[in-house]
Amino acid sequence: MKKNKKDDFLEIEDKKSSCCFLKNILTLSNLASFGSLATLLFLIFFQIYTLSIGFSNFAYISIIFNIFFVVIVLQKIGVLNLNILTKIVNPTLKFLMFLYILNAILSLFLDDILYNFVISPLNIFGAYFIFLLLKRDSI
């Protein structure tokens, strides 16, 4: 029986371009954009969790700073277009990368396993994603 075009609408016509589907999605630009946002959002939710269990009252300050950093990342990736932030985006991202590295190192000295094995590597990945975001114009 001969197939017509309607029968094979689910088949991929161009196998060469479809085999690299993940390669097209996982570009460094997308990884930098969504990785940095995901890291910041996870840290915000973690701070909300620490507030809910009463672990630290300084989490309020961290949440405010992280929301500011989310706005800066959204400005860098082009979701927001605020003229006020254009001059401070790159210096703020460099400062955020420094904070991630510092927090990753300091988290290793805590006795809490969650900080050692989750938060510290997350901060290292966050610094890497911010580095990619800063270098994304040259990639």
Short mmCIF file of N, CA and C in Angstrom, two decimals:
data_model
loop_
_atom_site.label_atom_id
_atom_site.label_comp_id
_atom_site.label_asym_id
_atom_site.label_seq_id
_atom_site.Cartn_x
_atom_site.Cartn_y
_atom_site.Cartn_z
N MET A 1 0.84 -1.17 0.00
CA MET A 1 0.00 0.00 0.00
C MET A 1 0.89 1.24 0.00
N LYS A 2 0.56 2.18 -0.82
CA LYS A 2 1.36 3.37 -0.99
C LYS A 2 0.95 4.43 0.04
N LYS A 3 1.96 5.02 0.70
CA LYS A 3 1.70 6.08 1.66
C LYS A 3 1.55 7.40 0.93
N ASN A 4 0.62 8.16 1.40
CA ASN A 4 0.54 9.52 0.87
C ASN A 4 1.06 10.49 1.92
N LYS A 5 1.08 11.75 1.57
CA LYS A 5 1.66 12.77 2.44
C LYS A 5 0.90 12.91 3.75
N LYS A 6 -0.40 12.67 3.74
CA LYS A 6 -1.20 12.81 4.96
C LYS A 6 -0.88 11.72 5.97
N ASP A 7 -0.51 10.53 5.50
CA ASP A 7 -0.27 9.42 6.41
C ASP A 7 1.02 9.58 7.20
N ASP A 8 1.99 10.23 6.63
CA ASP A 8 3.26 10.32 7.33
C ASP A 8 3.55 11.74 7.83
N PHE A 9 2.53 12.39 8.34
CA PHE A 9 2.73 13.75 8.84
C PHE A 9 3.55 13.76 10.13
N LEU A 10 3.60 12.64 10.83
CA LEU A 10 4.38 12.58 12.05
C LEU A 10 5.85 12.24 11.79
N GLU A 11 6.15 11.76 10.62
CA GLU A 11 7.54 11.42 10.32
C GLU A 11 8.34 12.69 10.07
N ILE A 12 9.58 12.61 10.42
CA ILE A 12 10.46 13.75 10.24
C ILE A 12 11.00 13.71 8.83
N GLU A 13 10.82 14.81 8.12
CA GLU A 13 11.23 14.84 6.73
C GLU A 13 12.73 15.04 6.58
N ASP A 14 13.28 15.98 7.30
CA ASP A 14 14.69 16.28 7.17
C ASP A 14 15.42 15.71 8.38
N LYS A 15 15.96 14.51 8.23
CA LYS A 15 16.57 13.83 9.37
C LYS A 15 17.86 14.51 9.81
N LYS A 16 18.54 15.18 8.91
CA LYS A 16 19.78 15.84 9.28
C LYS A 16 19.54 16.99 10.24
N SER A 17 18.52 17.79 10.00
CA SER A 17 18.25 18.91 10.90
C SER A 17 17.56 18.45 12.18
N SER A 18 16.82 17.37 12.14
CA SER A 18 16.11 16.92 13.33
C SER A 18 17.02 16.20 14.30
N CYS A 19 18.11 15.63 13.82
CA CYS A 19 19.00 14.92 14.74
C CYS A 19 19.71 15.90 15.67
N CYS A 20 19.77 17.12 15.30
CA CYS A 20 20.44 18.13 16.11
C CYS A 20 19.45 19.02 16.84
N PHE A 21 18.27 18.48 17.12
CA PHE A 21 17.23 19.25 17.79
C PHE A 21 17.70 19.74 19.16
N LEU A 22 18.29 18.83 19.95
CA LEU A 22 18.78 19.22 21.26
C LEU A 22 19.93 20.20 21.16
N LYS A 23 20.74 20.04 20.13
CA LYS A 23 21.85 20.96 19.94
C LYS A 23 21.34 22.37 19.66
N ASN A 24 20.24 22.48 18.93
CA ASN A 24 19.67 23.79 18.65
C ASN A 24 19.03 24.41 19.89
N ILE A 25 18.45 23.58 20.75
CA ILE A 25 17.81 24.10 21.96
C ILE A 25 18.85 24.44 23.02
N LEU A 26 19.84 23.58 23.18
CA LEU A 26 20.82 23.76 24.23
C LEU A 26 22.02 24.58 23.76
N THR A 27 21.77 25.72 23.18
CA THR A 27 22.87 26.60 22.81
C THR A 27 23.39 27.27 24.08
N LEU A 28 24.59 27.81 23.99
CA LEU A 28 25.16 28.47 25.16
C LEU A 28 24.35 29.70 25.55
N SER A 29 23.77 30.35 24.58
CA SER A 29 22.97 31.53 24.88
C SER A 29 21.72 31.16 25.68
N ASN A 30 21.03 30.10 25.26
CA ASN A 30 19.85 29.64 26.01
C ASN A 30 20.24 29.10 27.37
N LEU A 31 21.35 28.37 27.42
CA LEU A 31 21.81 27.82 28.69
C LEU A 31 22.15 28.93 29.67
N ALA A 32 22.80 29.97 29.18
CA ALA A 32 23.14 31.10 30.05
C ALA A 32 21.89 31.82 30.53
N SER A 33 20.94 32.03 29.63
CA SER A 33 19.73 32.77 29.99
C SER A 33 18.88 32.00 30.99
N PHE A 34 18.51 30.78 30.63
CA PHE A 34 17.60 30.02 31.47
C PHE A 34 18.29 29.42 32.68
N GLY A 35 19.57 29.12 32.57
CA GLY A 35 20.31 28.60 33.72
C GLY A 35 20.45 29.63 34.82
N SER A 36 20.76 30.86 34.44
CA SER A 36 20.91 31.91 35.46
C SER A 36 19.57 32.24 36.10
N LEU A 37 18.51 32.26 35.30
CA LEU A 37 17.18 32.50 35.87
C LEU A 37 16.75 31.36 36.79
N ALA A 38 16.99 30.14 36.36
CA ALA A 38 16.61 28.98 37.18
C ALA A 38 17.37 28.96 38.49
N THR A 39 18.65 29.31 38.45
CA THR A 39 19.45 29.34 39.67
C THR A 39 18.91 30.39 40.64
N LEU A 40 18.64 31.57 40.14
CA LEU A 40 18.11 32.63 41.00
C LEU A 40 16.74 32.27 41.57
N LEU A 41 15.88 31.71 40.75
CA LEU A 41 14.54 31.35 41.24
C LEU A 41 14.61 30.23 42.27
N PHE A 42 15.52 29.27 42.07
CA PHE A 42 15.69 28.21 43.06
C PHE A 42 16.17 28.79 44.38
N LEU A 43 17.11 29.73 44.32
CA LEU A 43 17.61 30.35 45.55
C LEU A 43 16.53 31.16 46.25
N ILE A 44 15.66 31.81 45.49
CA ILE A 44 14.54 32.54 46.10
C ILE A 44 13.60 31.56 46.82
N PHE A 45 13.27 30.46 46.16
CA PHE A 45 12.40 29.47 46.80
C PHE A 45 13.07 28.82 48.00
N PHE A 46 14.38 28.64 47.94
CA PHE A 46 15.10 28.09 49.09
C PHE A 46 15.07 29.07 50.26
N GLN A 47 15.20 30.36 49.98
CA GLN A 47 15.12 31.36 51.05
C GLN A 47 13.71 31.42 51.65
N ILE A 48 12.70 31.26 50.82
CA ILE A 48 11.33 31.20 51.34
C ILE A 48 11.17 29.97 52.24
N TYR A 49 11.79 28.86 51.85
CA TYR A 49 11.75 27.65 52.68
C TYR A 49 12.45 27.89 54.02
N THR A 50 13.62 28.54 53.99
CA THR A 50 14.32 28.80 55.25
C THR A 50 13.54 29.75 56.15
N LEU A 51 12.79 30.65 55.55
CA LEU A 51 11.91 31.51 56.36
C LEU A 51 10.77 30.72 56.98
N SER A 52 10.23 29.78 56.21
CA SER A 52 9.08 29.02 56.71
C SER A 52 9.45 28.09 57.86
N ILE A 53 10.68 27.60 57.88
CA ILE A 53 11.09 26.74 58.99
C ILE A 53 11.75 27.53 60.11
N GLY A 54 11.89 28.85 59.91
CA GLY A 54 12.46 29.70 60.94
C GLY A 54 13.96 29.58 61.09
N PHE A 55 14.65 29.19 60.03
CA PHE A 55 16.10 28.98 60.10
C PHE A 55 16.86 30.29 60.17
N SER A 56 16.48 31.28 59.37
CA SER A 56 17.22 32.53 59.33
C SER A 56 16.28 33.68 58.99
N ASN A 57 16.40 34.75 59.75
CA ASN A 57 15.61 35.95 59.45
C ASN A 57 16.29 36.83 58.41
N PHE A 58 17.55 36.54 58.08
CA PHE A 58 18.24 37.30 57.05
C PHE A 58 17.80 36.89 55.65
N ALA A 59 16.95 35.90 55.56
CA ALA A 59 16.46 35.46 54.26
C ALA A 59 15.61 36.53 53.58
N TYR A 60 15.00 37.41 54.36
CA TYR A 60 14.24 38.52 53.75
C TYR A 60 15.15 39.39 52.89
N ILE A 61 16.32 39.70 53.41
CA ILE A 61 17.28 40.52 52.66
C ILE A 61 17.74 39.79 51.42
N SER A 62 17.99 38.50 51.55
CA SER A 62 18.42 37.70 50.41
C SER A 62 17.36 37.64 49.33
N ILE A 63 16.11 37.52 49.72
CA ILE A 63 15.01 37.48 48.75
C ILE A 63 14.93 38.80 47.98
N ILE A 64 15.07 39.91 48.69
CA ILE A 64 15.01 41.21 48.02
C ILE A 64 16.15 41.36 47.02
N PHE A 65 17.37 40.99 47.43
CA PHE A 65 18.51 41.07 46.50
C PHE A 65 18.34 40.13 45.32
N ASN A 66 17.85 38.93 45.57
CA ASN A 66 17.68 37.97 44.48
C ASN A 66 16.60 38.42 43.49
N ILE A 67 15.55 39.05 43.97
CA ILE A 67 14.54 39.60 43.05
C ILE A 67 15.15 40.71 42.20
N PHE A 68 15.99 41.54 42.81
CA PHE A 68 16.69 42.57 42.04
C PHE A 68 17.59 41.94 40.98
N PHE A 69 18.29 40.86 41.35
CA PHE A 69 19.16 40.18 40.38
C PHE A 69 18.35 39.51 39.27
N VAL A 70 17.15 39.03 39.58
CA VAL A 70 16.28 38.47 38.53
C VAL A 70 15.91 39.56 37.54
N VAL A 71 15.60 40.75 38.03
CA VAL A 71 15.27 41.86 37.14
C VAL A 71 16.48 42.21 36.27
N ILE A 72 17.68 42.19 36.83
CA ILE A 72 18.89 42.48 36.06
C ILE A 72 19.11 41.43 34.98
N VAL A 73 18.92 40.15 35.32
CA VAL A 73 19.09 39.08 34.33
C VAL A 73 18.03 39.20 33.23
N LEU A 74 16.80 39.51 33.61
CA LEU A 74 15.75 39.71 32.60
C LEU A 74 16.07 40.89 31.68
N GLN A 75 16.70 41.91 32.22
CA GLN A 75 17.13 43.04 31.40
C GLN A 75 18.23 42.60 30.43
N LYS A 76 19.16 41.77 30.91
CA LYS A 76 20.28 41.33 30.07
C LYS A 76 19.81 40.43 28.93
N ILE A 77 18.85 39.55 29.20
CA ILE A 77 18.41 38.63 28.14
C ILE A 77 17.37 39.26 27.22
N GLY A 78 16.93 40.46 27.56
CA GLY A 78 16.04 41.19 26.66
C GLY A 78 14.57 41.05 26.94
N VAL A 79 14.19 40.46 28.05
CA VAL A 79 12.78 40.35 28.39
C VAL A 79 12.26 41.71 28.87
N LEU A 80 13.04 42.37 29.69
CA LEU A 80 12.71 43.73 30.13
C LEU A 80 13.54 44.72 29.34
N ASN A 81 13.01 45.90 29.17
CA ASN A 81 13.75 46.95 28.48
C ASN A 81 13.59 48.25 29.27
N LEU A 82 14.33 48.35 30.36
CA LEU A 82 14.28 49.53 31.21
C LEU A 82 15.55 50.35 30.98
N ASN A 83 15.39 51.57 30.55
CA ASN A 83 16.54 52.42 30.26
C ASN A 83 17.37 52.74 31.50
N ILE A 84 16.74 52.70 32.65
CA ILE A 84 17.44 52.99 33.90
C ILE A 84 18.52 51.95 34.18
N LEU A 85 18.27 50.71 33.81
CA LEU A 85 19.17 49.62 34.17
C LEU A 85 20.27 49.34 33.15
N THR A 86 20.25 49.97 32.00
CA THR A 86 21.19 49.58 30.94
C THR A 86 22.64 49.77 31.33
N LYS A 87 22.96 50.79 32.11
CA LYS A 87 24.35 51.05 32.47
C LYS A 87 24.85 50.17 33.61
N ILE A 88 23.95 49.64 34.41
CA ILE A 88 24.40 48.87 35.57
C ILE A 88 24.27 47.37 35.39
N VAL A 89 23.83 46.91 34.23
CA VAL A 89 23.60 45.48 34.04
C VAL A 89 24.90 44.68 34.16
N ASN A 90 25.90 45.00 33.36
CA ASN A 90 27.14 44.22 33.38
C ASN A 90 27.89 44.31 34.71
N PRO A 91 28.06 45.49 35.32
CA PRO A 91 28.71 45.51 36.64
C PRO A 91 27.93 44.74 37.71
N THR A 92 26.61 44.79 37.64
CA THR A 92 25.81 44.05 38.61
C THR A 92 25.95 42.55 38.41
N LEU A 93 26.00 42.10 37.16
CA LEU A 93 26.19 40.67 36.90
C LEU A 93 27.58 40.21 37.34
N LYS A 94 28.59 41.05 37.19
CA LYS A 94 29.93 40.70 37.68
C LYS A 94 29.93 40.58 39.20
N PHE A 95 29.22 41.49 39.86
CA PHE A 95 29.09 41.43 41.32
C PHE A 95 28.34 40.18 41.74
N LEU A 96 27.29 39.82 41.01
CA LEU A 96 26.53 38.60 41.30
C LEU A 96 27.41 37.37 41.12
N MET A 97 28.24 37.35 40.09
CA MET A 97 29.14 36.21 39.89
C MET A 97 30.12 36.10 41.05
N PHE A 98 30.63 37.23 41.52
CA PHE A 98 31.51 37.24 42.70
C PHE A 98 30.77 36.71 43.92
N LEU A 99 29.53 37.13 44.12
CA LEU A 99 28.75 36.65 45.27
C LEU A 99 28.50 35.15 45.19
N TYR A 100 28.22 34.64 43.99
CA TYR A 100 28.03 33.19 43.82
C TYR A 100 29.29 32.43 44.21
N ILE A 101 30.44 32.89 43.75
CA ILE A 101 31.69 32.20 44.06
C ILE A 101 31.98 32.27 45.56
N LEU A 102 31.80 33.45 46.14
CA LEU A 102 32.02 33.61 47.58
C LEU A 102 31.07 32.74 48.39
N ASN A 103 29.81 32.70 48.00
CA ASN A 103 28.82 31.89 48.70
C ASN A 103 29.11 30.40 48.55
N ALA A 104 29.60 29.99 47.38
CA ALA A 104 29.94 28.58 47.18
C ALA A 104 31.09 28.17 48.09
N ILE A 105 32.08 29.02 48.22
CA ILE A 105 33.22 28.71 49.09
C ILE A 105 32.80 28.69 50.55
N LEU A 106 32.03 29.67 50.97
CA LEU A 106 31.61 29.74 52.37
C LEU A 106 30.61 28.64 52.73
N SER A 107 29.82 28.20 51.78
CA SER A 107 28.85 27.12 52.05
C SER A 107 29.55 25.80 52.32
N LEU A 108 30.75 25.64 51.81
CA LEU A 108 31.49 24.40 52.05
C LEU A 108 31.94 24.26 53.50
N PHE A 109 32.04 25.36 54.23
CA PHE A 109 32.49 25.32 55.61
C PHE A 109 31.36 25.11 56.61
N LEU A 110 30.14 25.05 56.14
CA LEU A 110 29.01 24.80 57.03
C LEU A 110 28.89 23.31 57.32
N ASP A 111 28.27 22.99 58.44
CA ASP A 111 28.07 21.59 58.81
C ASP A 111 26.81 20.99 58.23
N ASP A 112 26.03 21.78 57.53
CA ASP A 112 24.77 21.32 56.95
C ASP A 112 25.03 20.64 55.60
N ILE A 113 24.54 19.42 55.46
CA ILE A 113 24.76 18.65 54.23
C ILE A 113 24.05 19.30 53.05
N LEU A 114 22.89 19.89 53.29
CA LEU A 114 22.14 20.56 52.21
C LEU A 114 22.95 21.69 51.60
N TYR A 115 23.62 22.46 52.43
CA TYR A 115 24.44 23.54 51.91
C TYR A 115 25.68 23.01 51.20
N ASN A 116 26.27 21.94 51.72
CA ASN A 116 27.49 21.40 51.12
C ASN A 116 27.24 20.77 49.76
N PHE A 117 26.15 20.03 49.63
CA PHE A 117 25.95 19.24 48.43
C PHE A 117 24.89 19.78 47.47
N VAL A 118 24.13 20.79 47.87
CA VAL A 118 23.12 21.36 46.98
C VAL A 118 23.39 22.83 46.70
N ILE A 119 23.49 23.62 47.74
CA ILE A 119 23.61 25.07 47.57
C ILE A 119 24.98 25.46 47.02
N SER A 120 26.03 24.84 47.51
CA SER A 120 27.37 25.19 47.02
C SER A 120 27.56 24.86 45.54
N PRO A 121 27.21 23.65 45.08
CA PRO A 121 27.30 23.40 43.62
C PRO A 121 26.34 24.27 42.81
N LEU A 122 25.18 24.58 43.36
CA LEU A 122 24.25 25.45 42.66
C LEU A 122 24.85 26.85 42.48
N ASN A 123 25.56 27.32 43.47
CA ASN A 123 26.22 28.62 43.35
C ASN A 123 27.34 28.58 42.31
N ILE A 124 28.04 27.48 42.22
CA ILE A 124 29.09 27.35 41.20
C ILE A 124 28.46 27.36 39.81
N PHE A 125 27.38 26.61 39.63
CA PHE A 125 26.68 26.64 38.34
C PHE A 125 26.11 28.03 38.06
N GLY A 126 25.60 28.70 39.08
CA GLY A 126 25.09 30.05 38.90
C GLY A 126 26.17 31.01 38.44
N ALA A 127 27.37 30.90 39.02
CA ALA A 127 28.48 31.75 38.58
C ALA A 127 28.86 31.45 37.14
N TYR A 128 28.82 30.17 36.77
CA TYR A 128 29.13 29.79 35.39
C TYR A 128 28.08 30.34 34.42
N PHE A 129 26.82 30.24 34.79
CA PHE A 129 25.76 30.75 33.92
C PHE A 129 25.84 32.27 33.77
N ILE A 130 26.18 32.96 34.85
CA ILE A 130 26.34 34.41 34.77
C ILE A 130 27.55 34.76 33.90
N PHE A 131 28.62 33.98 34.03
CA PHE A 131 29.79 34.19 33.17
C PHE A 131 29.41 34.02 31.70
N LEU A 132 28.64 32.98 31.39
CA LEU A 132 28.18 32.79 30.01
C LEU A 132 27.27 33.93 29.56
N LEU A 133 26.47 34.42 30.47
CA LEU A 133 25.58 35.53 30.14
C LEU A 133 26.37 36.80 29.84
N LEU A 134 27.45 37.01 30.57
CA LEU A 134 28.29 38.17 30.31
C LEU A 134 29.05 38.04 28.99
N LYS A 135 29.42 36.82 28.64
CA LYS A 135 30.20 36.59 27.42
C LYS A 135 29.33 36.21 26.23
N ARG A 136 28.02 36.23 26.39
CA ARG A 136 27.14 35.72 25.34
C ARG A 136 27.19 36.54 24.06
N ASP A 137 27.51 37.80 24.13
CA ASP A 137 27.62 38.60 22.91
C ASP A 137 28.81 38.19 22.07
N SER A 138 29.84 37.65 22.72
CA SER A 138 31.03 37.25 21.97
C SER A 138 31.03 35.78 21.60
N ILE A 139 30.02 35.02 22.05
CA ILE A 139 29.96 33.58 21.74
C ILE A 139 29.35 33.39 20.37
#
